[in-house]
mmCIF file with all atom_site columns, C-alpha atoms in Angstrom:
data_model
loop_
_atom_site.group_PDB
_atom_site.id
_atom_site.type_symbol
_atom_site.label_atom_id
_atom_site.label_alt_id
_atom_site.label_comp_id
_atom_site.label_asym_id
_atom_site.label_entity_id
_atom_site.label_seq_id
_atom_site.pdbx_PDB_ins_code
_atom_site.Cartn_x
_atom_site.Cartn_y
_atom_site.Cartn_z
_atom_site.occupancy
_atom_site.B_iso_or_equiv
_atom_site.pdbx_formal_charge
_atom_site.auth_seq_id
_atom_site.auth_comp_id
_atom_site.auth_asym_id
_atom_site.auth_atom_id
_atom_site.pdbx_PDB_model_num
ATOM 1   C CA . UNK A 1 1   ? 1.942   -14.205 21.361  1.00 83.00 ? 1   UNK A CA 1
ATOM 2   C CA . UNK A 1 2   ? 0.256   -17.367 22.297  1.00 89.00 ? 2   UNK A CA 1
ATOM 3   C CA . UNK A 1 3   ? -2.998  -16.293 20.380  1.00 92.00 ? 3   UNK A CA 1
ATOM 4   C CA . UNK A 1 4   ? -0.787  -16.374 17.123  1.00 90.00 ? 4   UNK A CA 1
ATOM 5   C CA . UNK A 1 5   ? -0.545  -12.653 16.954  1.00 88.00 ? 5   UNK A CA 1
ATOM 6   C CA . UNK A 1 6   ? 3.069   -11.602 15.979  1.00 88.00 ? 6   UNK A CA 1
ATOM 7   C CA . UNK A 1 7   ? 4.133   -8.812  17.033  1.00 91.00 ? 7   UNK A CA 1
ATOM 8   C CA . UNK A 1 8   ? 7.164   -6.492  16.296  1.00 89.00 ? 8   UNK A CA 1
ATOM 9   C CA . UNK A 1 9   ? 8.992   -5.532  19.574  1.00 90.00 ? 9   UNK A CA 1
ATOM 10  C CA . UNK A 1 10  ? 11.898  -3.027  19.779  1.00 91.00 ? 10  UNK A CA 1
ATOM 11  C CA . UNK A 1 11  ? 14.453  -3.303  22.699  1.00 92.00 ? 11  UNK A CA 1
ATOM 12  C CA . UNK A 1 12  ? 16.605  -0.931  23.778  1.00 93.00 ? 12  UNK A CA 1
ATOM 13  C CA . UNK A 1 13  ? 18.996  -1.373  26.678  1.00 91.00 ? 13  UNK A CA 1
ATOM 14  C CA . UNK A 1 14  ? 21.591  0.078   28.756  1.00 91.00 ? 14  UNK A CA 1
ATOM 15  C CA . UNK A 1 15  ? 24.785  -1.678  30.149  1.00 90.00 ? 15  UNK A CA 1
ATOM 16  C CA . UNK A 1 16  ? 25.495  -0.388  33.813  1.00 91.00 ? 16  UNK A CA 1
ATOM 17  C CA . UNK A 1 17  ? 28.733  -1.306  34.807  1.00 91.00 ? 17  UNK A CA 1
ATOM 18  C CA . UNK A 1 18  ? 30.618  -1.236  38.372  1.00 91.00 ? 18  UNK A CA 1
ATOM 19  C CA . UNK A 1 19  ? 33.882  0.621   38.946  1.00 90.00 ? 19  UNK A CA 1
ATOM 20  C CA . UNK A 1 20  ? 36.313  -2.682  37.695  1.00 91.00 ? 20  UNK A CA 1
ATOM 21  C CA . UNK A 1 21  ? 34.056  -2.677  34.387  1.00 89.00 ? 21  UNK A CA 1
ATOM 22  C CA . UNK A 1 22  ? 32.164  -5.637  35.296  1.00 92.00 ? 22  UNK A CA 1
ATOM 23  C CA . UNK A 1 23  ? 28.338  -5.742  34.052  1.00 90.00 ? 23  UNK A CA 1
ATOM 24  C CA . UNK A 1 24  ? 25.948  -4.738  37.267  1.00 90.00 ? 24  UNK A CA 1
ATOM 25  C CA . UNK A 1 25  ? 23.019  -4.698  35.376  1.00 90.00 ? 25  UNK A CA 1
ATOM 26  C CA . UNK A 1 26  ? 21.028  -4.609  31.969  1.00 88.00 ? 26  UNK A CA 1
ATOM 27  C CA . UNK A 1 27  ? 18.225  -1.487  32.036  1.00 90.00 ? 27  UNK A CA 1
ATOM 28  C CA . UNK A 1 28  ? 16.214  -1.410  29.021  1.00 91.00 ? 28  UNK A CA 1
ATOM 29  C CA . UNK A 1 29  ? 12.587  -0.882  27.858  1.00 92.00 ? 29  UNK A CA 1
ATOM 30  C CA . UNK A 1 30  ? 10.522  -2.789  25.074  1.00 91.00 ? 30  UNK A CA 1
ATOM 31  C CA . UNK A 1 31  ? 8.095   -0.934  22.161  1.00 88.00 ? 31  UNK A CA 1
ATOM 32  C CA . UNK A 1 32  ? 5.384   -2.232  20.698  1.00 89.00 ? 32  UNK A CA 1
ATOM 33  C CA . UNK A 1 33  ? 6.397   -1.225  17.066  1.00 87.00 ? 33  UNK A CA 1
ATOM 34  C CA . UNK A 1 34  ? 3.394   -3.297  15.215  1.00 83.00 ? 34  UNK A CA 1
ATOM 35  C CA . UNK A 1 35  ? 1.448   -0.725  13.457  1.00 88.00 ? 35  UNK A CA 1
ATOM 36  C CA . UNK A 1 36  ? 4.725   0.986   12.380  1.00 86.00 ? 36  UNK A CA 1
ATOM 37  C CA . UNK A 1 37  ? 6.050   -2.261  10.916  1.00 86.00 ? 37  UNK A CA 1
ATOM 38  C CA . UNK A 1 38  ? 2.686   -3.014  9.421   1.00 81.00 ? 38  UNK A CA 1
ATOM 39  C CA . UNK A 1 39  ? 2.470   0.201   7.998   1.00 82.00 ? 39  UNK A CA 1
ATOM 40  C CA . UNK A 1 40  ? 5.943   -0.047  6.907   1.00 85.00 ? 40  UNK A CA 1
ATOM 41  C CA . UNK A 1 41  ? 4.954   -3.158  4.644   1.00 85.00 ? 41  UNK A CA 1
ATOM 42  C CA . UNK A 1 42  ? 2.117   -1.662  3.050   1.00 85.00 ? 42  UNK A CA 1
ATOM 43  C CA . UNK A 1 43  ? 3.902   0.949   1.881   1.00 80.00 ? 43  UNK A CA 1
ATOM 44  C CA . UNK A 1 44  ? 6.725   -1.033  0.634   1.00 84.00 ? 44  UNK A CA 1
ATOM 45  C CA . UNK A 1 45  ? 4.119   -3.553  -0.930  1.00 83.00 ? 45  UNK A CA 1
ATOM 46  C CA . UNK A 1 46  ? 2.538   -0.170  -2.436  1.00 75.00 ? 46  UNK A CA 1
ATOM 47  C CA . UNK A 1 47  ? 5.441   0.821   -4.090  1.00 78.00 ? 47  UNK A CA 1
ATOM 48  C CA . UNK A 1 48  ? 6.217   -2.360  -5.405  1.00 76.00 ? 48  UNK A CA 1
ATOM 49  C CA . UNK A 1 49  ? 2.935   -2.239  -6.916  1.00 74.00 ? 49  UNK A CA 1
ATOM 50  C CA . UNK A 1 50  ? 3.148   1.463   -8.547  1.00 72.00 ? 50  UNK A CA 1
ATOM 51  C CA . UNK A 1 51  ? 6.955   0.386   -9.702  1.00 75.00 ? 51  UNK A CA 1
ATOM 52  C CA . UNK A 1 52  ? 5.795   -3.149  -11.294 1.00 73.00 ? 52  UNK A CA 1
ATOM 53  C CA . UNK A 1 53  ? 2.847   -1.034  -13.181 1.00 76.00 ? 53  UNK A CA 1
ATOM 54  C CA . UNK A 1 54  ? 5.482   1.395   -13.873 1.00 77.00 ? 54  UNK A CA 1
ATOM 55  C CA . UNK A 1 55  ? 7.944   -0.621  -15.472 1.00 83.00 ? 55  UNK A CA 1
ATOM 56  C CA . UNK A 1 56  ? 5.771   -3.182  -17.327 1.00 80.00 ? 56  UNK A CA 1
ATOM 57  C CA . UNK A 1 57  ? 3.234   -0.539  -19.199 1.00 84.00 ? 57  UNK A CA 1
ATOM 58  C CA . UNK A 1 58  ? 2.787   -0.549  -22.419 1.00 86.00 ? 58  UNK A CA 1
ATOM 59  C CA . UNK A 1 59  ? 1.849   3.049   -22.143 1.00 90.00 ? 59  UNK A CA 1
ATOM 60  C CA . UNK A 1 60  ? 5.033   5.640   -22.333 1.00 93.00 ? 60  UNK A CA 1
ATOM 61  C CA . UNK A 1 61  ? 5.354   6.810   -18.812 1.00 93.00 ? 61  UNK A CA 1
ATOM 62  C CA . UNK A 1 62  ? 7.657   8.675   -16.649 1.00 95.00 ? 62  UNK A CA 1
ATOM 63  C CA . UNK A 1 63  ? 8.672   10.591  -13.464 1.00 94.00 ? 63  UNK A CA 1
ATOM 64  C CA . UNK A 1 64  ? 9.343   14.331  -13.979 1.00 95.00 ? 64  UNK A CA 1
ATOM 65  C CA . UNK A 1 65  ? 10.710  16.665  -11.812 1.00 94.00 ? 65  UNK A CA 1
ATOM 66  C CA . UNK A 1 66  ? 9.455   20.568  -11.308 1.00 92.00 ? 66  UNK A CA 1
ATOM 67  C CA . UNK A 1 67  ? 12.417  21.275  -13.760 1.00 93.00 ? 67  UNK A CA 1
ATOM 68  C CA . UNK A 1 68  ? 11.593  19.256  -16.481 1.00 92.00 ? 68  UNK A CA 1
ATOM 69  C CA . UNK A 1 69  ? 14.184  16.831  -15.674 1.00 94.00 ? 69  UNK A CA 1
ATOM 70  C CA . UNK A 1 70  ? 12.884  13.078  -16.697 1.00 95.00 ? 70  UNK A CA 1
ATOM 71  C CA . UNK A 1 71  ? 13.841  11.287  -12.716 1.00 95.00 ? 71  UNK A CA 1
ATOM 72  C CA . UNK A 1 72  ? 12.706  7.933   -14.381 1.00 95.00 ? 72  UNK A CA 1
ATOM 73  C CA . UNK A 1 73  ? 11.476  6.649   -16.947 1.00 96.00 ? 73  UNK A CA 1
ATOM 74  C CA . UNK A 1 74  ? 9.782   3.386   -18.145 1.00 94.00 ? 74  UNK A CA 1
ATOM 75  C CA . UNK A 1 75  ? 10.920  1.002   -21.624 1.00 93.00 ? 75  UNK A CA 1
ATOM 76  C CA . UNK A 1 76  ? 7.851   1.988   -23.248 1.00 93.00 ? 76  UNK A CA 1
ATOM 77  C CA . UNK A 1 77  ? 8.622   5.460   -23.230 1.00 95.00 ? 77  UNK A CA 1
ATOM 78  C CA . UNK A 1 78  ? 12.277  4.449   -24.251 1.00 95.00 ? 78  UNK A CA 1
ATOM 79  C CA . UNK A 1 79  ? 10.468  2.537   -27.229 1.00 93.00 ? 79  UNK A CA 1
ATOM 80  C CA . UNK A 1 80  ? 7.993   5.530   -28.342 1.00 93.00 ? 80  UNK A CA 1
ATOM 81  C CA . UNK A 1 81  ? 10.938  8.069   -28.763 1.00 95.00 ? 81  UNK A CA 1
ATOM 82  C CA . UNK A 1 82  ? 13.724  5.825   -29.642 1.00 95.00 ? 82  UNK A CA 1
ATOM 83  C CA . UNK A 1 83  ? 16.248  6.907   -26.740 1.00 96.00 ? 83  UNK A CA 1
ATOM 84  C CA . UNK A 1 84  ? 17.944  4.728   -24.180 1.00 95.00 ? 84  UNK A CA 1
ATOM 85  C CA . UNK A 1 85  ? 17.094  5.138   -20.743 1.00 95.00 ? 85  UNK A CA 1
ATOM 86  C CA . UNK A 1 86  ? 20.384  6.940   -20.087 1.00 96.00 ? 86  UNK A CA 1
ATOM 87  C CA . UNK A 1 87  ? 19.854  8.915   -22.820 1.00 95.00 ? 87  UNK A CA 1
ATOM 88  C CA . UNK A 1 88  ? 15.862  10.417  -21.820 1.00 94.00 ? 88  UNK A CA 1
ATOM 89  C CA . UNK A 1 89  ? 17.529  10.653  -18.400 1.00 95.00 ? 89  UNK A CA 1
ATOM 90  C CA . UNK A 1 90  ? 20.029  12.817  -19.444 1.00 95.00 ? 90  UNK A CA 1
ATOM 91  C CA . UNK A 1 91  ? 17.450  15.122  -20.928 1.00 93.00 ? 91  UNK A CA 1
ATOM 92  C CA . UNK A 1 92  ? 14.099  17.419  -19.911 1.00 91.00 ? 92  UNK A CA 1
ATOM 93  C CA . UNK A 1 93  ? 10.627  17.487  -21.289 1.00 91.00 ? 93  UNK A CA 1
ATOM 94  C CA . UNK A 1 94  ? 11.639  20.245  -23.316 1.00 93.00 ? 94  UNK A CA 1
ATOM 95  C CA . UNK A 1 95  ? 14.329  18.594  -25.393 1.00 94.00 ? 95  UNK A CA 1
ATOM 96  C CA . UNK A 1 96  ? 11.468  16.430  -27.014 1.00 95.00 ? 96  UNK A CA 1
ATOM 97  C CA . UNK A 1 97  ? 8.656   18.986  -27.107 1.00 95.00 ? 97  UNK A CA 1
ATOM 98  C CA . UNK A 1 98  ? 7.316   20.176  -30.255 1.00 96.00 ? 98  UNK A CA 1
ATOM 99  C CA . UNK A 1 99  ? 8.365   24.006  -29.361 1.00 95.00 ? 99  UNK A CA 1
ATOM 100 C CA . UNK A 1 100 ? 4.513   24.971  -30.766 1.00 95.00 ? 100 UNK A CA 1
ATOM 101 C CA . UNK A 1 101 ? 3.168   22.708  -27.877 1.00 95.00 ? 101 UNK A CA 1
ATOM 102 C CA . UNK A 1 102 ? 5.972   23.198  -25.532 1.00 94.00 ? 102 UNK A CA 1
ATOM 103 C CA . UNK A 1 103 ? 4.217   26.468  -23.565 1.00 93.00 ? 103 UNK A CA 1
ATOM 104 C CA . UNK A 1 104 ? 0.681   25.095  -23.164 1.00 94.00 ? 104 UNK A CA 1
ATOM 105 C CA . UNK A 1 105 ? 2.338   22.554  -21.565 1.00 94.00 ? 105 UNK A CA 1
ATOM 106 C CA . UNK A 1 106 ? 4.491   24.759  -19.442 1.00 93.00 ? 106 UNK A CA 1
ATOM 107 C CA . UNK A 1 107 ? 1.038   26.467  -18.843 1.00 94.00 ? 107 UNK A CA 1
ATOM 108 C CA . UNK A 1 108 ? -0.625  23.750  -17.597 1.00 95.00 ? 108 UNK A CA 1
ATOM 109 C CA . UNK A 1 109 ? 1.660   22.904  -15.322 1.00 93.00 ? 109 UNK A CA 1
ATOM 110 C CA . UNK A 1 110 ? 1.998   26.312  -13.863 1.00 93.00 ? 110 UNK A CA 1
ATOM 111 C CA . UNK A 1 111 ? -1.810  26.214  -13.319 1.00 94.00 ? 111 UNK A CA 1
ATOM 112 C CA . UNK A 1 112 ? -0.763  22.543  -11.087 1.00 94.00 ? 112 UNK A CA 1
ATOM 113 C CA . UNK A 1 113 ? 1.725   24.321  -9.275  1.00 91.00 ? 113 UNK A CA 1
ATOM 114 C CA . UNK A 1 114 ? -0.608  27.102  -8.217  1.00 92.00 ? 114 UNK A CA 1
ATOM 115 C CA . UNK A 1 115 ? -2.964  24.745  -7.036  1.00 90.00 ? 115 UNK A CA 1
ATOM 116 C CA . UNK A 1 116 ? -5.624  25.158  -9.823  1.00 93.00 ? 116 UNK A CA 1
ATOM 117 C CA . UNK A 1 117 ? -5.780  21.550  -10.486 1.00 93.00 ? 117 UNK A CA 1
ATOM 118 C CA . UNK A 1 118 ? -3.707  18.403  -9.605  1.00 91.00 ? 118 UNK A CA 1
ATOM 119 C CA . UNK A 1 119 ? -3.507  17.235  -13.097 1.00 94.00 ? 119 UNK A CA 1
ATOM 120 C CA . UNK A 1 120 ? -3.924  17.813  -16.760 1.00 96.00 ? 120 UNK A CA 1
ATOM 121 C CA . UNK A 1 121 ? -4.327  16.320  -20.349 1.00 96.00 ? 121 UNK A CA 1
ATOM 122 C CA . UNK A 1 122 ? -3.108  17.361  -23.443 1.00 94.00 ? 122 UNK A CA 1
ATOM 123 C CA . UNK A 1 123 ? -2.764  16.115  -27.057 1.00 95.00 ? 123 UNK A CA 1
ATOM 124 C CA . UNK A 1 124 ? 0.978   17.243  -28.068 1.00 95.00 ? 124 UNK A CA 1
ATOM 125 C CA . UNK A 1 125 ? 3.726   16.602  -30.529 1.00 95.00 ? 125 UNK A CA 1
ATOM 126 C CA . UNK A 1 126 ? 7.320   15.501  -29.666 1.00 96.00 ? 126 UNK A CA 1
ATOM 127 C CA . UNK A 1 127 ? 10.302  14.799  -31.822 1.00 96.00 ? 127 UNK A CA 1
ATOM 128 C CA . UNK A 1 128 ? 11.669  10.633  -32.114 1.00 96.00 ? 128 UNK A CA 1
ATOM 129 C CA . UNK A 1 129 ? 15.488  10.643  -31.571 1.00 96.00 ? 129 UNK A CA 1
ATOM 130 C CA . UNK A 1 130 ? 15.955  10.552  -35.105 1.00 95.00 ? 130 UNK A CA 1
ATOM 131 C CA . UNK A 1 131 ? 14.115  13.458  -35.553 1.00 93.00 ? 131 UNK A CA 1
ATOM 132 C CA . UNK A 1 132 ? 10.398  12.468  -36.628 1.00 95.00 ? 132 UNK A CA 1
ATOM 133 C CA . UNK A 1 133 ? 7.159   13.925  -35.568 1.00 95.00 ? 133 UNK A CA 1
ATOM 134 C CA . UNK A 1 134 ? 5.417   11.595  -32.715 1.00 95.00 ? 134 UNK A CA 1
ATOM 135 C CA . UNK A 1 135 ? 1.500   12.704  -31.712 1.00 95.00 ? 135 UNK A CA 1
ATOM 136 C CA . UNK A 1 136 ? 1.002   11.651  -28.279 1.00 95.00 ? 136 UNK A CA 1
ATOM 137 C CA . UNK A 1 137 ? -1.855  12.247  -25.603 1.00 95.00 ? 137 UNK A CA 1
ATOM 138 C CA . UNK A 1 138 ? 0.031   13.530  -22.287 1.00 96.00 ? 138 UNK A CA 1
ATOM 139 C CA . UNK A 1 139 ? -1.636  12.956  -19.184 1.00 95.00 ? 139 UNK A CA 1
ATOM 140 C CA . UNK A 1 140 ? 0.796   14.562  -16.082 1.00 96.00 ? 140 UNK A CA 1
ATOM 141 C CA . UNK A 1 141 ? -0.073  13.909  -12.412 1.00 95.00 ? 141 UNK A CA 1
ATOM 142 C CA . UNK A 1 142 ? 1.047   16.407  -9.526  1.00 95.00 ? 142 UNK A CA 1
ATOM 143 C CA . UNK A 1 143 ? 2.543   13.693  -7.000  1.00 93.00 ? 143 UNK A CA 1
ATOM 144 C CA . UNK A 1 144 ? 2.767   15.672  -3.363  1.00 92.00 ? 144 UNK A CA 1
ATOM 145 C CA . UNK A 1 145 ? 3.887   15.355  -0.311  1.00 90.00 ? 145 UNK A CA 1
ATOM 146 C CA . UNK A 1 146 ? 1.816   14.946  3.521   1.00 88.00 ? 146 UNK A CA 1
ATOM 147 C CA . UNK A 1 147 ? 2.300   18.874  3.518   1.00 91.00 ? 147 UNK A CA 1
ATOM 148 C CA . UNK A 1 148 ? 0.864   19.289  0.230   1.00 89.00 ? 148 UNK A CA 1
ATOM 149 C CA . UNK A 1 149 ? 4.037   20.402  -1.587  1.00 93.00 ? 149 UNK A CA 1
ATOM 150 C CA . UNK A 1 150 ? 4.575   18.651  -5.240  1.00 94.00 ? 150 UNK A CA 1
ATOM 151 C CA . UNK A 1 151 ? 7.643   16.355  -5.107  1.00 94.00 ? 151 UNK A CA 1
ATOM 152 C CA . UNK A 1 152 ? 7.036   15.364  -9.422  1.00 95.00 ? 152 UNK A CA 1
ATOM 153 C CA . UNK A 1 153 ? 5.096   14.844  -12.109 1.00 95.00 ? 153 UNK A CA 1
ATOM 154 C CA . UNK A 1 154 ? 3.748   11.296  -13.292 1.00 94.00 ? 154 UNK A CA 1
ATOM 155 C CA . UNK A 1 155 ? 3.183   11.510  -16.613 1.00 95.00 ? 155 UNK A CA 1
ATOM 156 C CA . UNK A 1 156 ? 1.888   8.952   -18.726 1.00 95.00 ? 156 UNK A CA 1
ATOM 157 C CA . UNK A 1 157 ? 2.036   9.585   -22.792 1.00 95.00 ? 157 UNK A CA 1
ATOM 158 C CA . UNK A 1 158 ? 0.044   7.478   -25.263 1.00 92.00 ? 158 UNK A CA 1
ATOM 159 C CA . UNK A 1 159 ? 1.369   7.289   -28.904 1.00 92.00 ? 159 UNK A CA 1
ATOM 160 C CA . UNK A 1 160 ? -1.494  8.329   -31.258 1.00 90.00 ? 160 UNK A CA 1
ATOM 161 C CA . UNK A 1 161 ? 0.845   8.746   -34.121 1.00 86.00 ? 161 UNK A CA 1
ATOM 162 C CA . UNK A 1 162 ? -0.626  6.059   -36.484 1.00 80.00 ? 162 UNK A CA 1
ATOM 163 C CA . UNK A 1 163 ? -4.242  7.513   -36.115 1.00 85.00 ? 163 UNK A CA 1
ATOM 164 C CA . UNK A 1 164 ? -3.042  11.171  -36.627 1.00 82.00 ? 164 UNK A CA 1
ATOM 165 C CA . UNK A 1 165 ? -1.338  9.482   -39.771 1.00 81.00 ? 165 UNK A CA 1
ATOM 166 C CA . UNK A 1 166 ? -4.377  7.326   -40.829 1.00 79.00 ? 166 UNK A CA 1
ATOM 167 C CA . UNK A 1 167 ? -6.682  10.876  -40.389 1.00 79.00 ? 167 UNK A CA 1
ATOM 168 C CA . UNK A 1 168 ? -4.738  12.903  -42.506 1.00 79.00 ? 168 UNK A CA 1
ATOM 169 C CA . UNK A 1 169 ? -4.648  9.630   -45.357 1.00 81.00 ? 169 UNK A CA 1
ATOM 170 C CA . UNK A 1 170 ? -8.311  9.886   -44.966 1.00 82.00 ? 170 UNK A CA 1
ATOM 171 C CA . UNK A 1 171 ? -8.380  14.154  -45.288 1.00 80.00 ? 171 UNK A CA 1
ATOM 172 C CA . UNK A 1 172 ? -6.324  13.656  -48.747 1.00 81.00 ? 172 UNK A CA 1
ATOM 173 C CA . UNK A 1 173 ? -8.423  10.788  -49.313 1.00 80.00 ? 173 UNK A CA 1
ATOM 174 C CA . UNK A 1 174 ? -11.991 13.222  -48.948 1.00 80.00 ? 174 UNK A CA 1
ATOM 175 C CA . UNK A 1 175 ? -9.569  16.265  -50.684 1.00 77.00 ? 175 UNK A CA 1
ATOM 176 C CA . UNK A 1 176 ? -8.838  14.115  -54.108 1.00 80.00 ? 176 UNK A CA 1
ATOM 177 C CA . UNK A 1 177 ? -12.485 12.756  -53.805 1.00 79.00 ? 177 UNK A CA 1
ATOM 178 C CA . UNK A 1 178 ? -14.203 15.943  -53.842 1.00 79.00 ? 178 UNK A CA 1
ATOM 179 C CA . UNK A 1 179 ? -11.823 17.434  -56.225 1.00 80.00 ? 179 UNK A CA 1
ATOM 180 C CA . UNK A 1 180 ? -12.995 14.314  -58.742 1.00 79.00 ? 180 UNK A CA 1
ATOM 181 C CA . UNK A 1 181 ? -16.208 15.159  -58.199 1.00 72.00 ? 181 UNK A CA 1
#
């Protein structure tokens, strides 16, 4: 626009053609498209922005489906539980729960789907590829649609393994010390 304004235009038009096949005229109509465009590249920037966060945590973090299927998940994640990327991918929540903490989480997440709350925290175990214990603090997010229906779960998980390990040195620690005494 001559005020500097751009604006995002879409044409659509018609060929109308005489009897030999020769163009008689062009019939079309312009939209003003803007505030879809500009909406358009908000979102995409806001994506971009949830996807660099995503990927570049440091905190374990992943995109879970209503099954328990992992849909994505992030290197830190990879790095806490020793599995490739293919490898979580390939697997559900379940796989790597603790199978004492597995049904408070399935719990929880029941209460999400019902609509009792969007989200939930919980301090569970999970089992490292190669078959250690890992302590982590789960934090799962309902993620829904304009309707309200839940698409997936975000869930972030923080490895607290080395201060569940450094509390129980300090319990034996206290336990020898008292016995002394």
């Amino acid at each position: 626009w001559p005020n500097g304004v751009i604006k995002h235009i879409r044409a659509i038009g018609v060929l109308q053609k005489n009897i030999e096949g020769k163009v008689k005229k062009l019939v079309g109509t312009n939209y003003d498209i803007t505030e879809l465009k500009n909406t358009e590249m908000k979102l995409q920037k806001s994506e971009e922005s949830f996807y660099g966060a995503f990927e570049n945590s440091d905190t374990g973090m992943a995109i879970v489906a209503l099954n328990g299927s992992f849909e994505k998940v992030n290197q830190s994640l990879c790095s806490s539980f020793g599995y490739t990327e293919e490898e979580l991918l390939g697997l559900n929540f379940k796989d790597i729960s603790h199978p004492e903490d597995y049904n408070s989480d399935v719990n929880l997440v029941k209460r999400v789907i019902k609509g009792l709350q969007s989200s939930y925290k919980l301090e569970k175990r999970y089992f490292h590829k190669d078959g250690h214990i890992i302590y982590g603090i789960l934090t799962a997010t309902a993620v829904k649609d304009i309707n309200g229906k839940i698409l997936h779960f975000v869930s972030q998980i923080t490895d607290i393994t080395p201060q569940i390990q450094n509390e129980k040195k300090l319990t034996r620690l206290v336990d020898i010390t008292t016995e002394q005494n």
